[in-house]
mmCIF file of C-alpha atoms and ligand atoms in Angstrom:
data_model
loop_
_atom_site.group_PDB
_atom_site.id
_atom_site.type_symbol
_atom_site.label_atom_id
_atom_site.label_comp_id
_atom_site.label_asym_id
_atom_site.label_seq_id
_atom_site.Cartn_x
_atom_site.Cartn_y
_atom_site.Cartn_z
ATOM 1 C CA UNK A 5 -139.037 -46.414 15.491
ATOM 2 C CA UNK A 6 -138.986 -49.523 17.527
ATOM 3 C CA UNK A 7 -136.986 -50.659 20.608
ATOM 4 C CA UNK A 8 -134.422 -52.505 18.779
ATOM 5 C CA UNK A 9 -134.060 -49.847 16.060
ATOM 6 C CA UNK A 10 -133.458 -47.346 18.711
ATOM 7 C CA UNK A 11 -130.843 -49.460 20.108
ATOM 8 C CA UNK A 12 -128.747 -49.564 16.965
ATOM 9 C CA UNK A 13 -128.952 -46.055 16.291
ATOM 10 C CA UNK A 14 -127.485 -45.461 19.655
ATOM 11 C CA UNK A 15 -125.095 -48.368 19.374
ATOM 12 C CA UNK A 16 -124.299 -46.510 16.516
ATOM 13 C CA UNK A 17 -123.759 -43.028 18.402
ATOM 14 C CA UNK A 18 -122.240 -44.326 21.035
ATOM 15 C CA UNK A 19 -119.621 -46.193 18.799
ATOM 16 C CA UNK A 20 -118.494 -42.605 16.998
ATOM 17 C CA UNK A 21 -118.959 -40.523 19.830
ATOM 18 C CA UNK A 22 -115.884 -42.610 21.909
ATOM 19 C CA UNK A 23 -113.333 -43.168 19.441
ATOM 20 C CA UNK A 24 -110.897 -40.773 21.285
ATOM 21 C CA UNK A 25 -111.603 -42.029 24.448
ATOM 22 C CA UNK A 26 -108.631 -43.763 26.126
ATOM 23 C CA UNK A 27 -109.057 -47.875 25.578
ATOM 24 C CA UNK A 28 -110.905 -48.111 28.769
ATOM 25 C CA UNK A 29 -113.844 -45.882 28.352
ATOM 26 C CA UNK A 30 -113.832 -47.231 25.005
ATOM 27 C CA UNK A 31 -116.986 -48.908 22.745
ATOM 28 C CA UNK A 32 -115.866 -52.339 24.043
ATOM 29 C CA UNK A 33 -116.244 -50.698 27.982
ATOM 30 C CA UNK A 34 -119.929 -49.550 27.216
ATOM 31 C CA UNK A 35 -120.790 -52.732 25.246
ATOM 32 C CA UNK A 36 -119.409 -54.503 28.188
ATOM 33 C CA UNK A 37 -121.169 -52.979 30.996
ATOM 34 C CA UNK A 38 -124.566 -53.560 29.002
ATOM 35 C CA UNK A 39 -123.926 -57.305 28.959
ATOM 36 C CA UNK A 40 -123.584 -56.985 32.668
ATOM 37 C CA UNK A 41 -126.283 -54.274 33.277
ATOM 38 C CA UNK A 42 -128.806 -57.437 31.273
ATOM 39 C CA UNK A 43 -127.531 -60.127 33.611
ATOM 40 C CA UNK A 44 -127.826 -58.422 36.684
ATOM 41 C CA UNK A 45 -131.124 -57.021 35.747
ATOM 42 C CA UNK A 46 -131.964 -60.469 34.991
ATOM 43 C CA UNK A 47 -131.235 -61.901 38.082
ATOM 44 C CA UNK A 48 -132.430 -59.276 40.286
ATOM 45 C CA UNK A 49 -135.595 -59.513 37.896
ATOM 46 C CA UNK A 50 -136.254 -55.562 38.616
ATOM 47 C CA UNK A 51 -136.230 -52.547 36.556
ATOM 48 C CA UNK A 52 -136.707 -51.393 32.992
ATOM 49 C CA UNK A 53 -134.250 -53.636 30.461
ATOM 50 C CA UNK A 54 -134.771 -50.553 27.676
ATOM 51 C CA UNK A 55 -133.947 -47.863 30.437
ATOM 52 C CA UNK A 56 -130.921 -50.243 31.410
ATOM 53 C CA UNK A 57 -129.806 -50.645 28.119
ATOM 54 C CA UNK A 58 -129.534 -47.436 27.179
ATOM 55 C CA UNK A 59 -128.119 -45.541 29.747
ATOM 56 C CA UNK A 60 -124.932 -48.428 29.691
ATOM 57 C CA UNK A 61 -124.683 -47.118 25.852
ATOM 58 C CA UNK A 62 -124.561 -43.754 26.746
ATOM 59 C CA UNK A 63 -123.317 -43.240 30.611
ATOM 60 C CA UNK A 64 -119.648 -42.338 29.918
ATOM 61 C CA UNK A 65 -120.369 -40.545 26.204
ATOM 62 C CA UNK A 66 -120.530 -37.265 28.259
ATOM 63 C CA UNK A 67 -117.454 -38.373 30.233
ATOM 64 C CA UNK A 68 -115.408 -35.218 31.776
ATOM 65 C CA UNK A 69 -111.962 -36.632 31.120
ATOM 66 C CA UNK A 70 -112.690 -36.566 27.604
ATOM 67 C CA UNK A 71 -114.448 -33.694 26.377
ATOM 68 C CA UNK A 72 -112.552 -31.422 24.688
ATOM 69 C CA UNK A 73 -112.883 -27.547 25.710
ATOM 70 C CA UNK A 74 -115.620 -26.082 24.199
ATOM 71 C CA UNK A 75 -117.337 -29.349 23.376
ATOM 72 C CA UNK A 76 -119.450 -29.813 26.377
ATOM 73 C CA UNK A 77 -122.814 -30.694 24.183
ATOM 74 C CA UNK A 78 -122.642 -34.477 24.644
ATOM 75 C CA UNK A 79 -125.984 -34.188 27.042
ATOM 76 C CA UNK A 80 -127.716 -31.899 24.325
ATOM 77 C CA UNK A 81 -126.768 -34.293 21.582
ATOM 78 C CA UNK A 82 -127.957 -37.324 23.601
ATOM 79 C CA UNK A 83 -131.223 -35.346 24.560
ATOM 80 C CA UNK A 84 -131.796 -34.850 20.764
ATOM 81 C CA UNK A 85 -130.570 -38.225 19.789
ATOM 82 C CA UNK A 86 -133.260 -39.785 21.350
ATOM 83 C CA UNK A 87 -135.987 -37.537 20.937
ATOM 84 C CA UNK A 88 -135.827 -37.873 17.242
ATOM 85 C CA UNK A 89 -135.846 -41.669 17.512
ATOM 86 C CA UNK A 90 -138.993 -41.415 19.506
ATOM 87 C CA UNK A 91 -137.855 -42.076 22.638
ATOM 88 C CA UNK A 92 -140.567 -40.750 25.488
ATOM 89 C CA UNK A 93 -139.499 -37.911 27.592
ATOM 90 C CA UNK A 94 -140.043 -39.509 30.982
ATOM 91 C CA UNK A 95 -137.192 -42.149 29.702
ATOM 92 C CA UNK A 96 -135.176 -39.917 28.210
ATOM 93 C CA UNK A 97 -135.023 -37.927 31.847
ATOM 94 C CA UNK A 98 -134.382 -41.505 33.706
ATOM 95 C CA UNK A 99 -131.082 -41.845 30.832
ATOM 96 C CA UNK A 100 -130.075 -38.432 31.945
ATOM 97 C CA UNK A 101 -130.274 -38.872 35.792
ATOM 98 C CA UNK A 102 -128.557 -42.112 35.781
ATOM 99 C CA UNK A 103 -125.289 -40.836 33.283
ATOM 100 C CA UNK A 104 -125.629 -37.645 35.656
ATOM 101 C CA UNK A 105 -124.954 -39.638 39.122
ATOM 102 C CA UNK A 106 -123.229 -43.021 37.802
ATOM 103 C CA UNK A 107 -119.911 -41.552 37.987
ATOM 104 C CA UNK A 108 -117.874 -42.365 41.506
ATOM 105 C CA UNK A 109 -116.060 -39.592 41.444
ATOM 106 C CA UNK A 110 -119.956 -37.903 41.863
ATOM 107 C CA UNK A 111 -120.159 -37.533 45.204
ATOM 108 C CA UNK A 112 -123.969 -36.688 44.759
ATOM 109 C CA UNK A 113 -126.635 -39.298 44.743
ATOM 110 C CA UNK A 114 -130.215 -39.281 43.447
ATOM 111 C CA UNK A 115 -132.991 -38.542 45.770
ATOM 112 C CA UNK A 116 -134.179 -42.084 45.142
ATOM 113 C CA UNK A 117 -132.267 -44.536 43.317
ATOM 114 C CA UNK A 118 -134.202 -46.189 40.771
ATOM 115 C CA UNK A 119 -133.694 -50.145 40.133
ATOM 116 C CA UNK A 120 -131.800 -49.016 36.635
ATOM 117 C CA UNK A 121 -129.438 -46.599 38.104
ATOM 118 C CA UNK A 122 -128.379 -48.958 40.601
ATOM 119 C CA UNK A 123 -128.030 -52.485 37.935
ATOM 120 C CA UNK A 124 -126.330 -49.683 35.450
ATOM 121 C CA UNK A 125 -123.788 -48.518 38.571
ATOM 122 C CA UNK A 126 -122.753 -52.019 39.850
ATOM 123 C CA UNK A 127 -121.789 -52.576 35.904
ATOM 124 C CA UNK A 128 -119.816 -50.098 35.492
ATOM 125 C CA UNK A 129 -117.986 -50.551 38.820
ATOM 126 C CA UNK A 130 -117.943 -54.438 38.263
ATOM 127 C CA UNK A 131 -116.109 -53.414 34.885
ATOM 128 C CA UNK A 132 -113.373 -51.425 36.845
ATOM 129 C CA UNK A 133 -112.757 -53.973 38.989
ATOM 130 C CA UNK A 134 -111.398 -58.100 38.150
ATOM 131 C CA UNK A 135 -108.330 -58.600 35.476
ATOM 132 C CA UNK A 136 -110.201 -56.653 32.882
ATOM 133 C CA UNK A 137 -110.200 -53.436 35.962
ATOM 134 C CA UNK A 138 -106.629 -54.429 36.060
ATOM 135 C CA UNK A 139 -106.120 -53.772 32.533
ATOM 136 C CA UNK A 140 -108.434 -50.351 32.509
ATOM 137 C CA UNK A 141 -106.690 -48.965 35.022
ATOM 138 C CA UNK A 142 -102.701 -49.534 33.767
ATOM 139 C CA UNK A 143 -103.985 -48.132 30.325
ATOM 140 C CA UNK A 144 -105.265 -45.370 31.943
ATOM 141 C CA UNK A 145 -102.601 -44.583 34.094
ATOM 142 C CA UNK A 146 -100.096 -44.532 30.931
ATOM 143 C CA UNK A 147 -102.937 -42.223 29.107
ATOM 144 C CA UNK A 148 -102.154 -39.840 31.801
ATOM 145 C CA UNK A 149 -98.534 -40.833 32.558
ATOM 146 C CA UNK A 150 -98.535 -41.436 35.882
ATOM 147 C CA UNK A 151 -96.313 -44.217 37.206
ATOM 148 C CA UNK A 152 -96.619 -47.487 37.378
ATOM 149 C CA UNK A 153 -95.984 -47.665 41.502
ATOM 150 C CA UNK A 154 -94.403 -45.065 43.736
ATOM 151 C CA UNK A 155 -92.956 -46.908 46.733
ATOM 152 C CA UNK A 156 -92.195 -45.408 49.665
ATOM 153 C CA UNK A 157 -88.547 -44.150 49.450
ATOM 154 C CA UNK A 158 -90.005 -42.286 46.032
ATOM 155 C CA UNK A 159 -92.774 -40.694 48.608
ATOM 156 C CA UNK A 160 -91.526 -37.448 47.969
ATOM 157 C CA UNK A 161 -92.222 -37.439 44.097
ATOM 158 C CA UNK A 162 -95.817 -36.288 44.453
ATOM 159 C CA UNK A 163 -96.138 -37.985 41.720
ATOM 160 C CA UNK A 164 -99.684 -40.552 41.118
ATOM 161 C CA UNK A 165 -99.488 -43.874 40.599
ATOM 162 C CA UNK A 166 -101.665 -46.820 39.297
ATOM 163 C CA UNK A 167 -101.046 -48.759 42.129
ATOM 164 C CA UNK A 168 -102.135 -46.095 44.642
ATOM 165 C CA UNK A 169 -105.369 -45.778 42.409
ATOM 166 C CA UNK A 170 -106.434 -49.445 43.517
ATOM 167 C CA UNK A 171 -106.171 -48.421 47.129
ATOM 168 C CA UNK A 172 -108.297 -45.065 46.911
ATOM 169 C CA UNK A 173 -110.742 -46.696 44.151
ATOM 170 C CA UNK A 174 -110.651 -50.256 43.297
ATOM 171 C CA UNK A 175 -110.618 -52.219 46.242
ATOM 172 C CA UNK A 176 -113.386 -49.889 48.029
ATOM 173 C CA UNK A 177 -115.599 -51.210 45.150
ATOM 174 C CA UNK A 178 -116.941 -54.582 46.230
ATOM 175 C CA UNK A 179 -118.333 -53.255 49.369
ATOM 176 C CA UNK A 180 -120.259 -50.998 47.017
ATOM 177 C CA UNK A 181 -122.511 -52.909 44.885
ATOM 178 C CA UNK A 182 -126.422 -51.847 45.015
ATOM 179 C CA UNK A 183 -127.828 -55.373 43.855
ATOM 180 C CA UNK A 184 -126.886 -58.912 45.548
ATOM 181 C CA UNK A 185 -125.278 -60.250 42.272
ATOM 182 C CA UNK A 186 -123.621 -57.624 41.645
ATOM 183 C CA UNK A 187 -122.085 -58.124 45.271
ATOM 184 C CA UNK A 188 -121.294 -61.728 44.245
ATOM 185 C CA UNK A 189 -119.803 -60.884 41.513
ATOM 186 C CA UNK A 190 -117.980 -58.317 42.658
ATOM 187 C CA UNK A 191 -116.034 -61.292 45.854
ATOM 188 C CA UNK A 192 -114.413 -63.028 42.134
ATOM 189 C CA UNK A 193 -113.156 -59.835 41.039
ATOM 190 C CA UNK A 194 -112.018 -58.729 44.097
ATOM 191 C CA UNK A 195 -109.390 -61.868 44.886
ATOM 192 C CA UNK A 196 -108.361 -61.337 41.490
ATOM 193 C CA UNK A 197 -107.020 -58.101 42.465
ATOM 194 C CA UNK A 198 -105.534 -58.864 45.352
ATOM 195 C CA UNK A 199 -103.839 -61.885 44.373
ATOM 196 C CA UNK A 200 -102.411 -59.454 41.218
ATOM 197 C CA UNK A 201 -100.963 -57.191 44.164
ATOM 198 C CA UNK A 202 -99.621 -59.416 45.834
ATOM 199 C CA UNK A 203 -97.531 -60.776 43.179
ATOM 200 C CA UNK A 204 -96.455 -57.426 41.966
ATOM 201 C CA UNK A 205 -95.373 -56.528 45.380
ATOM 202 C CA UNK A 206 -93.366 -59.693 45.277
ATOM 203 C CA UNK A 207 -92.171 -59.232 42.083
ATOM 204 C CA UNK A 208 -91.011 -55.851 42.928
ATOM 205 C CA UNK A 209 -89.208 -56.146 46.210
ATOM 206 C CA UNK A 210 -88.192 -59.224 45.160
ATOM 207 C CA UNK A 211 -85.853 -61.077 46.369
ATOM 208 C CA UNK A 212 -86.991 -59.746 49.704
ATOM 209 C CA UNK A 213 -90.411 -60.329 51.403
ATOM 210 C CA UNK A 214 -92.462 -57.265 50.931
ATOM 211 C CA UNK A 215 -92.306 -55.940 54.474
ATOM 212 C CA UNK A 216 -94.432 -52.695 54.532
ATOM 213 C CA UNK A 217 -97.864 -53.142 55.326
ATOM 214 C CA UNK A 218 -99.859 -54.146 52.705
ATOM 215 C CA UNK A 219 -103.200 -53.757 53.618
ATOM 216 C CA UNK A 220 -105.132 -55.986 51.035
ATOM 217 C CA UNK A 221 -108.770 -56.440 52.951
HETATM 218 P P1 ADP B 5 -116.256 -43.273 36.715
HETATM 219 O O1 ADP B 5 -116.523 -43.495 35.232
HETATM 220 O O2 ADP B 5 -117.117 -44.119 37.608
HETATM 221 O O3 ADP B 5 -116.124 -41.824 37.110
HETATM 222 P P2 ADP B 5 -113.603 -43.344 36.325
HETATM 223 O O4 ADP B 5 -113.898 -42.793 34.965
HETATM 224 O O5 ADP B 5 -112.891 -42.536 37.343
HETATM 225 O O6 ADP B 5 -114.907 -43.868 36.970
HETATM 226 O O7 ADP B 5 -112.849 -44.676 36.123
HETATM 227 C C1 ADP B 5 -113.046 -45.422 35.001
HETATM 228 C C2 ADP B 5 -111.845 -46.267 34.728
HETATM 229 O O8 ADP B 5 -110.664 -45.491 34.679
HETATM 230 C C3 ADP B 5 -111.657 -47.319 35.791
HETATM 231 O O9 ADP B 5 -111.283 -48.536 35.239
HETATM 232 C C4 ADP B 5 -110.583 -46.711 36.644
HETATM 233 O O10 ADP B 5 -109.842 -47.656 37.321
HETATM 234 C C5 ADP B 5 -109.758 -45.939 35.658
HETATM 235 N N1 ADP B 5 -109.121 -44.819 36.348
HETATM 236 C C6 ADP B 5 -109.674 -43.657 36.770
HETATM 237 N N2 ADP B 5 -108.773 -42.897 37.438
HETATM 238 C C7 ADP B 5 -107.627 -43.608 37.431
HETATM 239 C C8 ADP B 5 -106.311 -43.382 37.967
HETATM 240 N N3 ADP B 5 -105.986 -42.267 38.613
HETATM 241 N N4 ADP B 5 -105.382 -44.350 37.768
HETATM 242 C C9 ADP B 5 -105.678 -45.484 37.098
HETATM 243 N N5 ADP B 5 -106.903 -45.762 36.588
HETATM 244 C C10 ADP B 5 -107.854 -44.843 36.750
HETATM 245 NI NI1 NI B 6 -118.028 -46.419 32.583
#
């Protein structure tokens, strides 16, 4: 089979296998993180576009938060998926290393990152970051109802909130990036985020100045 029929097939896997995902992690998530994976490889002008273009279909397919128990094949499926579209085993390893590692919650990182785990990574994170991180991260916070913003009286509610999310996640992510566009990319984003925060702060405590410390670096 050739590149570009390979590609479709796993378009076409990668389409089915996320239906239930929540709308972040959704087709549109993976089809936009290989549009940025291609630019950024473009730029940077290093690594393997097939490699990259693949593992963008396929890095969230196997995604913990949405396997269902007893369905933890996803990594067998995409192992035989490929091989029976002819895809060579030394690829088909490089796929598997970069899904393995990509997530952030992975504390782990490979021995040596390869130029396509790195362009593949700064997608992804690029695409949880900007309005459209914004928008990921509210949906995902109602897929797991947790509130919208616990302020500080509420402290004692234990309870997680979307807002808190951008503090422990988002806004560490720009300081993150592997490549140099993806860094660039990444400032845009960034403001966008912060600027969003600061209006919902003001919006929220409104009419009053928000006078807790916001620490927006
Ligand atoms: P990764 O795929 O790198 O492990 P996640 O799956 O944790 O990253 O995050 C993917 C998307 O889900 C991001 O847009 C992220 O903001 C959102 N998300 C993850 N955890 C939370 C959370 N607790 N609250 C809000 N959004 C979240
Ligand atoms: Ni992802």
């Amino acid at each position: 089979m050739n590149r570009d029929s390979i590609i479709k097939k796993v378009e076409e896997f990668a389409k089915s296998a996320t239906t239930e995902f929540d709308s972040g992690h959704d087709w549109w998530h993976l089809e936009r993180v290989r549009k940025l994976a291609l630019y950024i490889q473009n730029l940077e002008n290093q690594g393997d576009r097939f490699i990259i273009e693949l593992a963008a279909l396929l890095h969230d397919v196997n995604d913990s938060k949405f396997r269902k128990p007893g369905n933890s094949e996803a990594g067998t499926i995409i192992n035989d998926l490929l091989s029976d579209v002819g895809v060579e085993r030394k690829i088909i390893e490089e796929v598997n290393k970069i899904n393995k590692y990509i997530s952030f919650s992975t504390s782990e990182s490979p021995d040596n990152k390869s130029f396509e785990f790195m362009i593949v990574q700064d997608a992804d994170r690029l695409d949880a970051i900007g309005a459209i991180g914004i928008a990921r991260a509210f949906n995902y916070g109602g897929f797991k109802n947790n509130a919208i913003f616990v302020p500080e009286l509420d402290k004692t509610q234990n309870r997680p909130s979307t807002i808190l999310h951008f503090y422990e996640k988002l806004l560490l992510l720009k300081d993150m990036m592997n490549t140099q566009t993806a860094s660039l990319l990444a400032l845009e984003r960034h403001r966008v985020m912060k600027e969003f925060l600061q209006n919902f702060y003001n919006e929220w405590y409104f009419p009053a100045k928000p006078d807790h410390s916001i620490n927006l670096s």
